mmCIF file of C-alpha atoms and ligand atoms in Angstrom:
data_model
loop_
_atom_site.group_PDB
_atom_site.id
_atom_site.type_symbol
_atom_site.label_atom_id
_atom_site.label_comp_id
_atom_site.label_asym_id
_atom_site.label_seq_id
_atom_site.Cartn_x
_atom_site.Cartn_y
_atom_site.Cartn_z
ATOM 1 C CA UNK A 1 0.000 0.000 0.000
ATOM 2 C CA UNK A 2 0.977 3.635 -0.335
ATOM 3 C CA UNK A 3 1.084 6.007 2.637
ATOM 4 C CA UNK A 4 -1.718 8.541 3.003
ATOM 5 C CA UNK A 5 -1.008 12.202 2.140
ATOM 6 C CA UNK A 6 1.408 14.037 4.443
ATOM 7 C CA UNK A 7 3.443 17.227 4.586
ATOM 8 C CA UNK A 8 7.225 16.852 4.559
ATOM 9 C CA UNK A 9 9.896 19.216 5.846
ATOM 10 C CA UNK A 10 13.659 18.823 6.198
ATOM 11 C CA UNK A 11 14.957 21.628 8.424
ATOM 12 C CA UNK A 12 18.630 22.354 9.025
ATOM 13 C CA UNK A 13 18.352 23.737 12.543
ATOM 14 C CA UNK A 14 17.291 22.050 15.756
ATOM 15 C CA UNK A 15 15.012 24.969 16.566
ATOM 16 C CA UNK A 16 13.059 24.495 13.317
ATOM 17 C CA UNK A 17 12.805 20.741 13.879
ATOM 18 C CA UNK A 18 11.540 21.222 17.440
ATOM 19 C CA UNK A 19 9.023 23.832 16.284
ATOM 20 C CA UNK A 20 7.716 21.410 13.645
ATOM 21 C CA UNK A 21 7.335 18.693 16.307
ATOM 22 C CA UNK A 22 5.499 21.141 18.569
ATOM 23 C CA UNK A 23 3.148 21.788 15.625
ATOM 24 C CA UNK A 24 2.399 18.063 15.380
ATOM 25 C CA UNK A 25 5.022 16.770 12.925
ATOM 26 C CA UNK A 26 6.420 13.267 13.514
ATOM 27 C CA UNK A 27 10.240 12.923 13.383
ATOM 28 C CA UNK A 28 11.705 10.789 10.596
ATOM 29 C CA UNK A 29 15.204 9.349 11.114
ATOM 30 C CA UNK A 30 16.132 6.223 9.096
ATOM 31 C CA UNK A 31 12.488 5.525 8.222
ATOM 32 C CA UNK A 32 12.871 1.754 8.694
ATOM 33 C CA UNK A 33 9.901 1.513 11.060
ATOM 34 C CA UNK A 34 7.909 4.670 10.383
ATOM 35 C CA UNK A 35 7.708 4.418 6.581
ATOM 36 C CA UNK A 36 6.780 0.745 6.751
ATOM 37 C CA UNK A 37 3.993 1.541 9.240
ATOM 38 C CA UNK A 38 2.791 4.390 7.004
ATOM 39 C CA UNK A 39 2.655 2.071 4.017
ATOM 40 C CA UNK A 40 0.557 -0.347 6.063
ATOM 41 C CA UNK A 41 -1.513 2.658 7.251
ATOM 42 C CA UNK A 42 -0.978 1.615 10.859
ATOM 43 C CA UNK A 43 0.639 5.068 11.234
ATOM 44 C CA UNK A 44 -0.954 8.005 9.406
ATOM 45 C CA UNK A 45 0.931 11.174 10.337
ATOM 46 C CA UNK A 46 -0.222 14.260 8.431
ATOM 47 C CA UNK A 47 3.153 15.940 8.839
ATOM 48 C CA UNK A 48 6.698 14.573 8.939
ATOM 49 C CA UNK A 49 9.904 16.332 9.912
ATOM 50 C CA UNK A 50 13.008 14.674 8.492
ATOM 51 C CA UNK A 51 15.792 15.173 11.067
ATOM 52 C CA UNK A 52 18.685 14.006 8.872
ATOM 53 C CA UNK A 53 19.838 17.520 7.875
ATOM 54 C CA UNK A 54 19.706 19.026 11.375
ATOM 55 C CA UNK A 55 23.236 20.316 11.950
ATOM 56 C CA UNK A 56 23.065 19.952 15.747
ATOM 57 C CA UNK A 57 22.208 16.250 15.601
ATOM 58 C CA UNK A 58 25.166 13.909 15.674
ATOM 59 C CA UNK A 59 25.691 10.708 13.747
ATOM 60 C CA UNK A 60 28.725 9.888 15.891
ATOM 61 C CA UNK A 61 29.366 7.376 18.653
ATOM 62 C CA UNK A 62 31.552 9.367 21.036
ATOM 63 C CA UNK A 63 33.675 7.600 23.633
ATOM 64 C CA UNK A 64 34.408 9.862 26.575
ATOM 65 C CA UNK A 65 36.307 8.925 29.718
ATOM 66 C CA UNK A 66 33.339 7.500 31.623
ATOM 67 C CA UNK A 67 30.540 7.335 29.079
ATOM 68 C CA UNK A 68 29.737 6.392 25.508
ATOM 69 C CA UNK A 69 27.322 8.753 23.786
ATOM 70 C CA UNK A 70 25.340 7.583 20.757
ATOM 71 C CA UNK A 71 24.052 10.463 18.606
ATOM 72 C CA UNK A 72 20.495 10.625 17.264
ATOM 73 C CA UNK A 73 21.616 9.781 13.718
ATOM 74 C CA UNK A 74 24.062 6.951 14.513
ATOM 75 C CA UNK A 75 23.003 3.750 12.761
ATOM 76 C CA UNK A 76 22.790 0.116 13.829
ATOM 77 C CA UNK A 77 25.709 -0.696 11.538
ATOM 78 C CA UNK A 78 27.922 1.976 13.097
ATOM 79 C CA UNK A 79 27.141 0.580 16.540
ATOM 80 C CA UNK A 80 27.713 -3.045 15.499
ATOM 81 C CA UNK A 81 31.101 -2.208 13.955
ATOM 82 C CA UNK A 82 32.388 0.269 16.547
ATOM 83 C CA UNK A 83 35.582 -1.080 18.187
ATOM 84 C CA UNK A 84 34.759 0.255 21.693
ATOM 85 C CA UNK A 85 31.235 -1.161 21.541
ATOM 86 C CA UNK A 86 32.585 -4.508 20.340
ATOM 87 C CA UNK A 87 35.162 -4.563 23.130
ATOM 88 C CA UNK A 88 33.186 -3.154 26.076
ATOM 89 C CA UNK A 89 29.547 -3.818 25.120
ATOM 90 C CA UNK A 90 29.646 -6.882 22.816
ATOM 91 C CA UNK A 91 26.018 -7.736 23.671
ATOM 92 C CA UNK A 92 24.982 -4.367 22.174
ATOM 93 C CA UNK A 93 26.983 -5.063 19.022
ATOM 94 C CA UNK A 94 25.268 -8.456 18.801
ATOM 95 C CA UNK A 95 21.789 -6.953 19.252
ATOM 96 C CA UNK A 96 22.535 -4.417 16.493
ATOM 97 C CA UNK A 97 23.934 -7.091 14.153
ATOM 98 C CA UNK A 98 20.734 -9.119 14.443
ATOM 99 C CA UNK A 99 18.480 -6.292 13.218
ATOM 100 C CA UNK A 100 16.994 -6.964 9.763
ATOM 101 C CA UNK A 101 19.511 -7.018 6.921
ATOM 102 C CA UNK A 102 22.468 -4.834 6.032
ATOM 103 C CA UNK A 103 20.375 -2.203 4.194
ATOM 104 C CA UNK A 104 18.161 -1.786 7.249
ATOM 105 C CA UNK A 105 21.178 -1.563 9.566
ATOM 106 C CA UNK A 106 22.734 1.034 7.236
ATOM 107 C CA UNK A 107 19.674 3.293 7.410
ATOM 108 C CA UNK A 108 18.033 2.544 10.760
ATOM 109 C CA UNK A 109 19.185 4.515 13.787
ATOM 110 C CA UNK A 110 19.724 3.253 17.318
ATOM 111 C CA UNK A 111 17.587 6.052 18.756
ATOM 112 C CA UNK A 112 14.864 5.500 16.152
ATOM 113 C CA UNK A 113 14.672 1.864 17.257
ATOM 114 C CA UNK A 114 14.240 2.949 20.878
ATOM 115 C CA UNK A 115 11.758 5.736 20.080
ATOM 116 C CA UNK A 116 9.651 3.317 18.020
ATOM 117 C CA UNK A 117 9.357 1.415 21.320
ATOM 118 C CA UNK A 118 8.272 -1.887 19.856
ATOM 119 C CA UNK A 119 8.156 -4.430 22.722
ATOM 120 C CA UNK A 120 10.706 -6.577 20.845
ATOM 121 C CA UNK A 121 13.004 -3.849 19.496
ATOM 122 C CA UNK A 122 16.575 -5.149 19.739
ATOM 123 C CA UNK A 123 18.233 -1.928 20.876
ATOM 124 C CA UNK A 124 15.468 -1.180 23.368
ATOM 125 C CA UNK A 125 16.026 -4.525 25.106
ATOM 126 C CA UNK A 126 19.831 -4.368 25.026
ATOM 127 C CA UNK A 127 20.002 -0.742 26.217
ATOM 128 C CA UNK A 128 17.347 -1.268 28.906
ATOM 129 C CA UNK A 129 19.657 -3.856 30.474
ATOM 130 C CA UNK A 130 22.483 -1.251 30.424
ATOM 131 C CA UNK A 131 20.521 1.432 32.350
ATOM 132 C CA UNK A 132 21.131 3.863 29.487
ATOM 133 C CA UNK A 133 20.094 7.525 29.751
ATOM 134 C CA UNK A 134 18.249 9.272 26.912
ATOM 135 C CA UNK A 135 18.855 12.989 26.380
ATOM 136 C CA UNK A 136 15.912 14.883 24.923
ATOM 137 C CA UNK A 137 14.837 18.454 24.341
ATOM 138 C CA UNK A 138 11.893 20.534 23.119
ATOM 139 C CA UNK A 139 11.194 24.167 22.185
ATOM 140 C CA UNK A 140 10.089 24.927 25.737
ATOM 141 C CA UNK A 141 13.357 23.762 27.322
ATOM 142 C CA UNK A 142 15.494 26.684 26.074
ATOM 143 C CA UNK A 143 18.253 24.423 24.808
ATOM 144 C CA UNK A 144 18.585 22.397 28.012
ATOM 145 C CA UNK A 145 18.490 18.608 27.858
ATOM 146 C CA UNK A 146 16.250 16.401 29.943
ATOM 147 C CA UNK A 147 17.916 13.175 31.052
ATOM 148 C CA UNK A 148 15.463 10.291 30.908
ATOM 149 C CA UNK A 149 16.463 6.922 32.397
ATOM 150 C CA UNK A 150 15.518 4.299 29.826
ATOM 151 C CA UNK A 151 13.505 2.456 32.507
ATOM 152 C CA UNK A 152 11.091 5.457 32.498
ATOM 153 C CA UNK A 153 11.053 5.847 28.717
ATOM 154 C CA UNK A 154 8.591 3.189 27.503
ATOM 155 C CA UNK A 155 4.945 3.897 28.283
ATOM 156 C CA UNK A 156 3.072 1.151 26.413
ATOM 157 C CA UNK A 157 2.841 -0.611 23.071
ATOM 158 C CA UNK A 158 5.004 1.442 20.669
ATOM 159 C CA UNK A 159 4.722 4.521 22.824
ATOM 160 C CA UNK A 160 7.258 6.561 24.731
ATOM 161 C CA UNK A 161 7.392 9.441 27.158
ATOM 162 C CA UNK A 162 8.790 12.053 24.716
ATOM 163 C CA UNK A 163 5.653 14.014 23.737
ATOM 164 C CA UNK A 164 6.917 17.100 21.851
ATOM 165 C CA UNK A 165 10.558 16.312 22.684
ATOM 166 C CA UNK A 166 13.209 15.109 20.269
ATOM 167 C CA UNK A 167 15.734 12.530 21.474
ATOM 168 C CA UNK A 168 19.216 13.958 20.926
ATOM 169 C CA UNK A 169 21.455 11.145 22.154
ATOM 170 C CA UNK A 170 21.673 8.149 24.438
ATOM 171 C CA UNK A 171 24.423 7.669 26.980
ATOM 172 C CA UNK A 172 25.953 4.545 28.476
ATOM 173 C CA UNK A 173 28.227 4.319 31.467
ATOM 174 C CA UNK A 174 31.562 2.605 30.731
ATOM 175 C CA UNK A 175 31.911 0.057 33.501
ATOM 176 C CA UNK A 176 34.890 -2.259 33.602
ATOM 177 C CA UNK A 177 34.313 -5.901 34.543
ATOM 178 C CA UNK A 178 30.833 -5.937 33.036
ATOM 179 C CA UNK A 179 29.673 -8.942 31.056
ATOM 180 C CA UNK A 180 26.476 -9.458 29.137
ATOM 181 C CA UNK A 181 24.589 -11.579 26.688
ATOM 182 C CA UNK A 182 21.854 -10.774 24.164
ATOM 183 C CA UNK A 183 19.788 -13.670 22.788
ATOM 184 C CA UNK A 184 16.712 -13.631 20.575
ATOM 185 C CA UNK A 185 14.364 -16.173 19.082
ATOM 186 C CA UNK A 186 12.897 -15.421 15.648
ATOM 187 C CA UNK A 187 10.854 -17.587 13.345
ATOM 188 C CA UNK A 188 13.359 -16.870 10.591
ATOM 189 C CA UNK A 189 16.547 -14.879 10.209
ATOM 190 C CA UNK A 190 16.066 -11.091 9.781
ATOM 191 C CA UNK A 191 12.585 -11.211 11.345
ATOM 192 C CA UNK A 192 11.789 -9.095 14.347
ATOM 193 C CA UNK A 193 12.320 -11.398 17.335
ATOM 194 C CA UNK A 194 9.387 -13.262 18.804
ATOM 195 C CA UNK A 195 11.098 -12.922 22.151
ATOM 196 C CA UNK A 196 14.477 -11.410 23.074
ATOM 197 C CA UNK A 197 16.439 -11.067 26.298
ATOM 198 C CA UNK A 198 19.525 -9.252 27.489
ATOM 199 C CA UNK A 199 21.349 -10.102 30.718
ATOM 200 C CA UNK A 200 24.076 -7.732 31.953
ATOM 201 C CA UNK A 201 26.118 -8.618 35.044
ATOM 202 C CA UNK A 202 28.612 -6.641 37.112
ATOM 203 C CA UNK A 203 29.860 -7.420 40.608
ATOM 204 C CA UNK A 204 26.798 -8.912 42.286
ATOM 205 C CA UNK A 205 24.234 -6.989 40.260
ATOM 206 C CA UNK A 206 22.387 -8.495 37.316
ATOM 207 C CA UNK A 207 20.040 -6.639 34.969
ATOM 208 C CA UNK A 208 17.543 -8.667 32.944
ATOM 209 C CA UNK A 209 15.552 -7.054 30.122
ATOM 210 C CA UNK A 210 12.952 -8.975 28.143
ATOM 211 C CA UNK A 211 11.066 -8.227 24.946
ATOM 212 C CA UNK A 212 7.994 -9.868 23.471
ATOM 213 C CA UNK A 213 6.151 -10.918 26.623
ATOM 214 C CA UNK A 214 4.719 -7.525 27.615
ATOM 215 C CA UNK A 215 3.276 -4.492 25.822
ATOM 216 C CA UNK A 216 6.634 -2.761 26.206
ATOM 217 C CA UNK A 217 10.251 -3.749 26.909
ATOM 218 C CA UNK A 218 10.494 -4.670 30.602
ATOM 219 C CA UNK A 219 13.044 -5.429 33.322
ATOM 220 C CA UNK A 220 12.452 -8.484 35.528
ATOM 221 C CA UNK A 221 13.286 -6.874 38.864
ATOM 222 C CA UNK A 222 12.028 -9.792 40.963
ATOM 223 C CA UNK A 223 14.378 -12.162 39.174
ATOM 224 C CA UNK A 224 17.198 -9.612 39.440
ATOM 225 C CA UNK A 225 16.719 -9.597 43.238
ATOM 226 C CA UNK A 226 16.726 -13.394 43.359
ATOM 227 C CA UNK A 227 20.017 -13.459 41.448
ATOM 228 C CA UNK A 228 21.492 -10.835 43.752
ATOM 229 C CA UNK A 229 20.807 -13.180 46.678
ATOM 230 C CA UNK A 230 21.780 -16.424 44.936
ATOM 231 C CA UNK A 231 24.435 -15.202 42.504
ATOM 232 C CA UNK A 232 24.537 -16.227 38.847
ATOM 233 C CA UNK A 233 24.031 -19.958 38.608
ATOM 234 C CA UNK A 234 23.553 -22.443 35.817
ATOM 235 C CA UNK A 235 21.434 -24.389 38.296
ATOM 236 C CA UNK A 236 18.715 -21.751 38.211
ATOM 237 C CA UNK A 237 15.847 -23.687 36.678
ATOM 238 C CA UNK A 238 13.601 -22.482 33.883
ATOM 239 C CA UNK A 239 10.672 -23.166 36.242
ATOM 240 C CA UNK A 240 12.145 -20.758 38.848
ATOM 241 C CA UNK A 241 12.620 -18.138 36.155
ATOM 242 C CA UNK A 242 9.090 -18.773 34.933
ATOM 243 C CA UNK A 243 7.744 -18.270 38.472
ATOM 244 C CA UNK A 244 9.621 -14.973 38.733
ATOM 245 C CA UNK A 245 8.160 -13.866 35.380
ATOM 246 C CA UNK A 246 4.650 -14.822 36.504
ATOM 247 C CA UNK A 247 5.175 -12.884 39.740
ATOM 248 C CA UNK A 248 6.114 -9.705 37.830
ATOM 249 C CA UNK A 249 3.586 -7.002 37.026
ATOM 250 C CA UNK A 250 3.109 -6.352 33.330
ATOM 251 C CA UNK A 251 0.407 -6.466 30.681
ATOM 252 C CA UNK A 252 1.029 -9.747 28.850
ATOM 253 C CA UNK A 253 0.912 -10.070 25.056
ATOM 254 C CA UNK A 254 -1.307 -12.712 23.470
ATOM 255 C CA UNK A 255 -1.184 -12.384 19.703
ATOM 256 C CA UNK A 256 -0.883 -14.179 16.371
ATOM 257 C CA UNK A 257 2.715 -15.101 17.229
ATOM 258 C CA UNK A 258 1.755 -17.153 20.290
ATOM 259 C CA UNK A 259 -0.008 -17.287 23.624
ATOM 260 C CA UNK A 260 1.369 -15.414 26.624
ATOM 261 C CA UNK A 261 2.145 -18.790 28.280
ATOM 262 C CA UNK A 262 4.229 -19.877 25.274
ATOM 263 C CA UNK A 263 6.136 -16.589 25.194
ATOM 264 C CA UNK A 264 6.854 -16.647 28.918
ATOM 265 C CA UNK A 265 8.209 -20.187 28.629
ATOM 266 C CA UNK A 266 10.345 -19.063 25.694
ATOM 267 C CA UNK A 267 11.607 -16.059 27.679
ATOM 268 C CA UNK A 268 12.499 -18.309 30.636
ATOM 269 C CA UNK A 269 14.552 -20.579 28.371
ATOM 270 C CA UNK A 270 16.347 -17.636 26.717
ATOM 271 C CA UNK A 271 17.113 -16.062 30.109
ATOM 272 C CA UNK A 272 18.534 -19.372 31.323
ATOM 273 C CA UNK A 273 20.790 -19.499 28.250
ATOM 274 C CA UNK A 274 21.857 -15.857 28.601
ATOM 275 C CA UNK A 275 22.773 -16.422 32.268
ATOM 276 C CA UNK A 276 24.791 -19.502 31.292
ATOM 277 C CA UNK A 277 26.526 -17.433 28.602
ATOM 278 C CA UNK A 278 27.406 -14.738 31.169
ATOM 279 C CA UNK A 279 28.861 -17.382 33.508
ATOM 280 C CA UNK A 280 31.029 -18.516 30.586
ATOM 281 C CA UNK A 281 32.301 -14.957 29.990
ATOM 282 C CA UNK A 282 29.428 -13.345 28.081
ATOM 283 C CA UNK A 283 29.130 -12.365 24.417
ATOM 284 C CA UNK A 284 32.290 -11.662 22.447
ATOM 285 C CA UNK A 285 32.715 -9.582 19.319
HETATM 286 C C1 FAD B 301 12.489 -5.819 7.070
HETATM 287 C C2 FAD B 301 12.715 -5.207 8.432
HETATM 288 C C3 FAD B 301 13.274 -5.989 9.422
HETATM 289 C C4 FAD B 301 13.483 -5.447 10.694
HETATM 290 N N1 FAD B 301 14.031 -6.225 11.667
HETATM 291 C C5 FAD B 301 14.204 -5.732 12.908
HETATM 292 C C6 FAD B 301 14.757 -6.526 13.937
HETATM 293 O O1 FAD B 301 15.114 -7.681 13.752
HETATM 294 N N2 FAD B 301 14.875 -5.952 15.173
HETATM 295 C C7 FAD B 301 14.502 -4.668 15.432
HETATM 296 O O2 FAD B 301 14.627 -4.215 16.569
HETATM 297 N N3 FAD B 301 13.997 -3.881 14.466
HETATM 298 C C8 FAD B 301 13.831 -4.386 13.223
HETATM 299 N N4 FAD B 301 13.294 -3.586 12.252
HETATM 300 C C9 FAD B 301 12.859 -2.225 12.627
HETATM 301 C C10 FAD B 301 13.847 -1.170 12.327
HETATM 302 O O3 FAD B 301 15.067 -1.543 11.812
HETATM 303 C C11 FAD B 301 14.124 -0.188 13.482
HETATM 304 O O4 FAD B 301 13.083 -0.031 14.363
HETATM 305 C C12 FAD B 301 14.526 1.095 12.864
HETATM 306 O O5 FAD B 301 15.879 0.991 12.548
HETATM 307 C C13 FAD B 301 14.212 2.343 13.658
HETATM 308 O O6 FAD B 301 15.124 3.370 13.371
HETATM 309 P P1 FAD B 301 14.845 4.460 12.221
HETATM 310 O O7 FAD B 301 15.966 5.403 12.293
HETATM 311 O O8 FAD B 301 14.621 3.767 10.941
HETATM 312 O O9 FAD B 301 13.522 5.140 12.788
HETATM 313 P P2 FAD B 301 12.275 5.744 12.007
HETATM 314 O O10 FAD B 301 11.546 4.659 11.309
HETATM 315 O O11 FAD B 301 12.666 6.927 11.229
HETATM 316 O O12 FAD B 301 11.438 6.228 13.276
HETATM 317 C C14 FAD B 301 10.888 5.305 14.170
HETATM 318 C C15 FAD B 301 10.087 6.057 15.238
HETATM 319 O O13 FAD B 301 10.955 6.757 16.108
HETATM 320 C C16 FAD B 301 10.695 8.162 16.065
HETATM 321 N N5 FAD B 301 12.007 8.806 16.130
HETATM 322 C C17 FAD B 301 13.089 8.522 15.376
HETATM 323 N N6 FAD B 301 14.140 9.237 15.787
HETATM 324 C C18 FAD B 301 13.706 10.000 16.815
HETATM 325 C C19 FAD B 301 14.336 10.952 17.672
HETATM 326 N N7 FAD B 301 15.633 11.267 17.560
HETATM 327 N N8 FAD B 301 13.589 11.537 18.641
HETATM 328 C C20 FAD B 301 12.274 11.219 18.785
HETATM 329 N N9 FAD B 301 11.633 10.326 18.016
HETATM 330 C C21 FAD B 301 12.347 9.727 17.040
HETATM 331 C C22 FAD B 301 9.924 8.397 14.779
HETATM 332 O O14 FAD B 301 9.082 9.513 14.881
HETATM 333 C C23 FAD B 301 9.140 7.103 14.661
HETATM 334 O O15 FAD B 301 7.991 7.154 15.471
HETATM 335 C C24 FAD B 301 13.112 -4.093 10.967
HETATM 336 C C25 FAD B 301 12.584 -3.297 9.943
HETATM 337 C C26 FAD B 301 12.386 -3.843 8.680
HETATM 338 C C27 FAD B 301 11.822 -2.969 7.604
#
């Protein structure tokens, strides 16, 4: 199908882009989710603001002393191939590598994937497990940036907290001695995952993010607490993980891809495998 009629603008300044968003325009980055949804008419924006020419938006992945900052226009491919990401956050590189095909990874942006907020979006799951911080701004903020913890960012099925704000970058803390593993299950290669998990472990703290079982990407805090008490163990049974999932509060997804019970069982198995992978040293580039 073709998209419905819409107005298109491609401003060069951040101020113009923010003004367009305030007036109701929807940001367009790589277009790998938005354009597809428009063609299916599941999204019908009447106005689009293309952010690719905005001079103040970065397409860089900047490595500072304590943080890595991913600019709004940095793509999945850049992330997957970045030496620091491969060395210090190999689970992120893996999550990026498993998105679609090379054309999609060349065009699609990391922040676009998060802003789309699909419950199974690879970067959303992998970055949720890293406690990333999103920087966003709007016309009313006089140039200042709001820092939004990613755990507060997702508000429901394909919805986020931004409102009239534009996401400018996402920041990750560089923490030595951190290991992690990203694992997904798809019906076929290049498909959006049916269920995906990311486990990140440092000292005695484990973060577990899961996609595909709830309306939005979620953290399994109850299971994280259990692991803090017990430590990472390959003896943790899928049934124990399943119980922790069932004890968590979220709106379950039951759809054409499977029942909520099936997806929760799948998630438990993937979490078990990701924990085992972390015990064996985690993902490697
Ligand atoms: C064939 C195919 C296979 C795919 N496979 C996968 C997969 O396996 N895993 C996966 O996770 N995804 C997959 N995708 C989805 C897709 O690759 C990503 O979601 C996409 O890269 C999003 O980034 P984008 O830059 O293209 O965003 P766009 O499509 O341009 O935008 C997505 C949404 O985010 C908003 N947005 C974008 N940037 C900003 C910003 N800076 N501030 C505020 N809002 C913003 C837009 O308004 C829009 O609502 C697939 C897509 C296709 C077409």
